[in-house]
XYZ file of C-alpha atoms in Angstrom:
347
model
C -2.267 40.332 -15.852
C -5.011 39.167 -18.633
C -7.551 36.069 -18.276
C -5.201 34.976 -14.687
C -2.385 34.471 -17.249
C 0.641 36.446 -15.649
C 3.137 39.111 -17.881
C 6.394 37.614 -17.114
C 9.521 39.376 -17.958
C 13.020 38.138 -17.746
C 15.652 40.386 -17.029
C 19.216 39.276 -17.741
C 20.545 41.612 -20.129
C 24.323 40.143 -20.976
C 26.474 38.533 -21.113
C 26.423 35.168 -23.732
C 27.264 32.504 -21.270
C 25.127 34.158 -18.019
C 21.980 34.080 -20.707
C 22.574 30.752 -21.425
C 22.522 29.293 -18.315
C 19.007 31.212 -17.157
C 17.863 29.149 -19.879
C 16.671 25.758 -17.082
C 14.367 28.822 -15.519
C 12.812 29.750 -18.197
C 11.915 26.340 -19.168
C 10.942 25.491 -15.561
C 8.475 29.043 -15.447
C 7.349 27.781 -18.867
C 5.580 24.504 -17.575
C 4.492 25.950 -14.732
C 2.476 28.673 -16.805
C 2.156 27.530 -19.597
C -0.242 30.555 -20.436
C 1.412 33.189 -19.334
C 2.752 36.017 -21.175
C 7.127 35.499 -20.890
C 9.476 37.672 -22.078
C 12.923 39.131 -21.943
C 14.642 41.966 -21.468
C 18.446 40.487 -23.274
C 20.999 43.468 -24.923
C 21.534 42.561 -28.738
C 24.783 40.533 -28.667
C 22.880 37.107 -27.192
C 19.852 37.752 -28.938
C 20.231 35.387 -30.871
C 20.242 32.485 -28.384
C 17.020 32.781 -27.754
C 15.860 33.619 -30.873
C 12.570 31.326 -31.900
C 13.229 29.342 -28.011
C 9.779 27.638 -28.128
C 9.147 28.895 -23.929
C 9.645 32.218 -24.724
C 7.273 34.648 -27.079
C 9.169 37.965 -26.794
C 12.242 39.311 -26.513
C 12.555 43.264 -25.104
C 15.584 44.237 -26.890
C 18.736 46.803 -25.707
C 20.919 48.448 -28.451
C 22.877 49.362 -26.121
C 24.878 52.765 -27.801
C 28.816 53.030 -28.139
C 28.350 56.783 -26.306
C 27.870 57.448 -23.146
C 25.462 60.396 -23.475
C 23.601 59.156 -25.809
C 22.992 55.054 -23.816
C 21.991 57.227 -20.886
C 19.020 58.608 -23.390
C 18.212 55.206 -24.459
C 18.011 53.280 -22.010
C 16.049 55.625 -20.504
C 13.308 54.844 -23.413
C 14.308 51.039 -22.582
C 12.741 51.330 -19.735
C 10.013 53.265 -20.654
C 9.383 50.376 -22.446
C 8.746 48.045 -20.033
C 6.679 49.790 -18.330
C 3.914 50.119 -21.115
C 4.248 46.639 -21.153
C 2.718 46.281 -17.710
C 4.108 43.428 -16.153
C 2.722 41.407 -13.102
C 6.081 39.707 -12.391
C 10.076 40.532 -13.531
C 12.746 38.342 -12.108
C 15.869 40.837 -12.128
C 18.532 37.648 -13.101
C 21.289 40.028 -13.606
C 22.099 41.605 -9.822
C 23.434 44.877 -11.350
C 22.206 48.378 -11.885
C 21.073 48.298 -15.173
C 19.165 45.443 -14.583
C 17.260 47.148 -10.777
C 16.846 50.244 -13.242
C 14.551 48.645 -15.605
C 12.923 46.188 -12.348
C 12.057 48.981 -10.649
C 10.229 50.828 -13.034
C 8.571 48.372 -14.686
C 5.862 48.245 -12.036
C 4.932 44.954 -11.183
C 3.823 44.033 -8.187
C 6.150 41.478 -8.153
C 9.108 42.079 -8.683
C 11.941 38.870 -7.696
C 15.523 38.927 -7.069
C 18.646 37.990 -5.292
C 20.002 39.569 -2.056
C 23.022 40.766 -1.199
C 26.041 40.253 -1.867
C 24.144 38.863 -4.907
C 22.376 41.368 -6.043
C 25.090 44.304 -6.624
C 24.872 47.837 -7.420
C 21.895 48.691 -4.861
C 19.688 46.888 -7.311
C 18.134 44.909 -4.400
C 16.641 47.981 -3.293
C 13.960 47.987 -6.015
C 12.923 44.230 -5.798
C 10.089 43.062 -3.075
C 11.275 39.239 -3.184
C 14.901 38.989 -2.034
C 16.357 35.286 -3.072
C 18.942 34.235 -0.112
C 22.047 32.508 -1.689
C 24.071 30.100 -0.060
C 27.403 31.397 2.271
C 29.325 28.601 -0.277
C 29.947 28.613 -3.944
C 27.731 27.796 -6.791
C 26.550 27.161 -9.968
C 25.326 30.710 -11.289
C 22.490 27.512 -13.018
C 21.994 26.668 -9.126
C 21.701 30.135 -8.460
C 19.509 31.090 -11.437
C 16.965 28.038 -10.015
C 16.583 29.435 -6.422
C 15.722 32.735 -7.813
C 13.548 31.149 -9.620
C 12.202 28.274 -6.395
C 10.588 32.355 -5.522
C 8.087 31.648 -8.675
C 8.113 28.021 -8.995
C 9.478 25.662 -6.188
C 10.005 22.015 -5.543
C 10.914 22.475 -9.469
C 13.266 18.989 -11.379
C 15.770 20.356 -13.321
C 14.218 21.133 -17.078
C 16.359 19.044 -20.399
C 17.695 22.744 -22.036
C 19.052 23.565 -25.591
C 19.496 26.858 -28.052
C 16.911 27.116 -30.600
C 18.700 27.009 -34.117
C 17.056 26.691 -37.207
C 17.110 24.329 -39.964
C 18.901 26.857 -42.670
C 21.528 26.857 -39.947
C 21.808 23.551 -39.474
C 21.935 22.770 -43.238
C 24.893 25.709 -43.795
C 26.951 23.616 -40.715
C 26.126 20.696 -41.882
C 27.833 20.821 -45.544
C 30.807 22.676 -43.637
C 30.701 18.659 -41.656
C 30.008 16.796 -45.302
C 32.950 18.991 -46.887
C 35.310 19.026 -43.889
C 35.524 15.624 -42.376
C 34.510 12.049 -43.630
C 33.066 10.274 -40.487
C 35.257 7.675 -39.200
C 36.551 10.137 -36.564
C 35.491 12.128 -34.052
C 35.349 15.612 -34.051
C 37.357 18.642 -31.161
C 35.788 21.443 -31.294
C 38.436 23.402 -30.576
C 37.594 27.499 -29.656
C 40.976 29.737 -28.799
C 39.737 33.212 -28.682
C 38.257 34.670 -24.957
C 36.846 38.471 -24.520
C 39.192 38.751 -21.408
C 43.149 38.246 -21.693
C 43.151 36.770 -18.096
C 40.848 33.459 -19.887
C 43.423 32.791 -22.387
C 45.117 29.789 -22.579
C 48.559 29.761 -24.326
C 48.058 29.588 -28.332
C 51.343 27.375 -28.276
C 49.689 25.414 -25.469
C 46.546 25.514 -28.622
C 49.324 24.265 -31.215
C 50.015 21.819 -28.817
C 47.288 19.793 -28.045
C 46.133 20.218 -31.174
C 48.490 18.748 -33.078
C 48.983 15.641 -30.097
C 45.203 15.196 -30.912
C 45.437 14.330 -34.377
C 48.544 12.249 -34.641
C 46.597 10.249 -32.132
C 44.417 9.081 -35.107
C 41.101 8.970 -33.649
C 39.693 12.893 -33.732
C 40.334 15.649 -36.429
C 40.305 19.312 -34.869
C 38.601 22.161 -35.723
C 39.389 25.481 -34.842
C 36.049 27.892 -34.294
C 35.892 31.616 -34.260
C 33.585 34.476 -34.570
C 34.160 38.297 -36.078
C 37.421 39.832 -35.464
C 39.127 36.729 -34.012
C 40.852 34.976 -36.377
C 44.361 36.536 -35.376
C 44.172 33.648 -33.179
C 42.742 31.476 -34.891
C 46.892 32.658 -36.887
C 48.209 32.706 -33.895
C 47.176 29.104 -32.557
C 47.653 27.539 -36.869
C 51.406 29.592 -36.482
C 52.607 27.128 -33.570
C 50.839 23.817 -35.220
C 53.140 20.531 -37.392
C 49.737 19.234 -37.649
C 47.307 21.109 -39.163
C 43.749 21.340 -38.098
C 40.742 22.159 -39.780
C 39.887 26.255 -39.430
C 35.902 26.206 -40.088
C 34.194 29.181 -41.354
C 33.258 32.447 -39.264
C 30.627 31.303 -37.274
C 29.035 34.953 -37.556
C 25.466 34.294 -35.754
C 25.490 31.999 -32.310
C 23.126 29.968 -33.832
C 25.473 28.758 -36.386
C 28.239 28.041 -33.624
C 25.658 26.038 -31.327
C 24.886 23.754 -34.260
C 28.774 23.264 -35.208
C 28.759 22.071 -30.943
C 25.930 19.957 -31.733
C 27.909 18.032 -34.355
C 30.790 17.662 -32.312
C 32.049 15.120 -29.875
C 33.556 17.276 -27.894
C 34.106 21.233 -26.965
C 37.831 22.304 -26.114
C 38.692 26.366 -24.854
C 38.184 28.176 -21.716
C 35.357 29.366 -19.859
C 33.275 31.154 -22.359
C 29.632 31.913 -23.885
C 30.779 28.644 -26.559
C 31.490 26.787 -23.990
C 27.637 27.042 -22.219
C 26.117 27.291 -25.766
C 28.428 23.875 -26.464
C 26.710 22.713 -22.913
C 23.203 23.571 -23.239
C 22.921 21.244 -26.921
C 24.148 18.499 -25.101
C 27.464 18.197 -25.996
C 30.666 17.243 -23.914
C 33.496 19.999 -22.478
C 37.000 20.272 -21.166
C 37.458 24.135 -20.142
C 40.468 25.231 -18.981
C 39.983 27.881 -15.865
C 42.306 29.743 -14.567
C 40.785 33.471 -12.261
C 37.480 31.821 -12.292
C 36.166 29.628 -10.118
C 34.835 26.212 -12.021
C 32.095 26.024 -8.962
C 30.555 28.847 -10.199
C 31.364 28.757 -14.490
C 31.879 25.602 -15.120
C 28.981 23.480 -17.174
C 25.911 22.562 -14.708
C 24.482 18.876 -14.493
C 26.368 18.235 -18.357
C 29.120 15.968 -18.693
C 32.120 18.135 -18.484
C 36.094 18.097 -17.196
C 37.453 21.327 -14.920
C 40.813 21.739 -15.822
C 43.064 23.795 -13.335
C 45.907 24.352 -12.088
C 45.843 23.909 -7.889
C 42.635 23.079 -5.542
C 40.989 26.919 -6.019
C 41.175 29.700 -8.512
C 43.233 32.906 -8.638
C 43.447 36.311 -9.275
C 42.928 38.218 -11.915
C 47.681 38.426 -11.365
C 48.328 34.919 -11.120
C 45.164 34.015 -13.648
C 47.710 32.994 -17.256
C 50.414 31.444 -14.814
C 47.737 29.359 -13.563
C 46.619 28.912 -17.370
C 49.777 28.226 -17.858
C 50.479 25.262 -15.835
C 47.701 23.756 -17.513
C 50.339 21.275 -19.637
C 48.844 20.406 -23.619
C 49.703 16.577 -21.960
C 47.396 17.176 -18.852
C 44.504 18.703 -21.406
C 44.707 15.686 -24.125
C 44.332 13.726 -21.777
C 41.203 14.856 -20.612
C 40.263 15.467 -23.722
C 40.273 12.017 -24.892
C 38.689 10.483 -21.862
C 35.396 12.480 -22.260
C 35.785 12.293 -26.060
C 35.288 8.128 -25.984
C 33.320 8.123 -22.715
C 29.970 8.430 -25.128
C 28.367 11.064 -22.471
C 26.739 13.690 -24.362
C 23.411 14.095 -24.146
C 20.695 14.834 -27.515
C 18.008 16.342 -27.308
C 17.304 18.603 -30.263
C 14.191 18.133 -32.643
């Protein structure tokens, strides 16, 4: 601890949506420790969510190799890098073997993590402050705030956003000026998912897009990232009215600003959903095998669409997603887009 200011490490390696949901906790820690050195251990694929964040001092980035043997060696080197930094406090928001190894090897005197069963793969063995969660399901963002309360008790929900540099804003702003006349509300429809059990049918996306465009009050823009254009093509093959196709968002900063400029996000339970919510954009999201209580945006305007009273198994998820009809999605989108519930906090 240098000059009375602690050296703090946040550990949440991935995934993109989970990293976004730790941002409120980061904000609380920074408010409580304005002079602390606060770093974040993260994998490369989620780095752009955190780059430039005013509450962070440094990112400690793990470039995970594809080869297993090399990955083990690189991770050991990563652990040694963490240990050399001599952190006073480590908070493990991930709760798996890798994050537990980082936390334990850090040498920090104060190691905060979840108790079992939220902590998995033995990661709780290395923490000396364990936060037990309620038995009933709660939102992941709320779990993170409870973990944070071990360090900063009685904290209030902070305002959060993702830092977007001006050059990324300009690229997206120019696209919006070319593509839209400003007289309609823009629905950002994100089709691709990383896990097939989260995929709403492509023909449903097409039907919803047609309904929104035919309504006359909305423009629809299809968003996509590297390697995802095939999903867009599968939707376009079923559409009767042509939506706008956004340029490839090669960087999450560009996607964040695109989501910010839109009136509404529509899609599945994905990282882009959480990015849109963090940018203050209202959300309509379709759930099947994941629980909206745990995974929907927390304390942000949203409608979670799910067939039935509770999420299904992975095997049941495709059928449950299909049971959420385009008409149901259209009605939710109209309600949310016209409610004017967005919260703007971006400087």
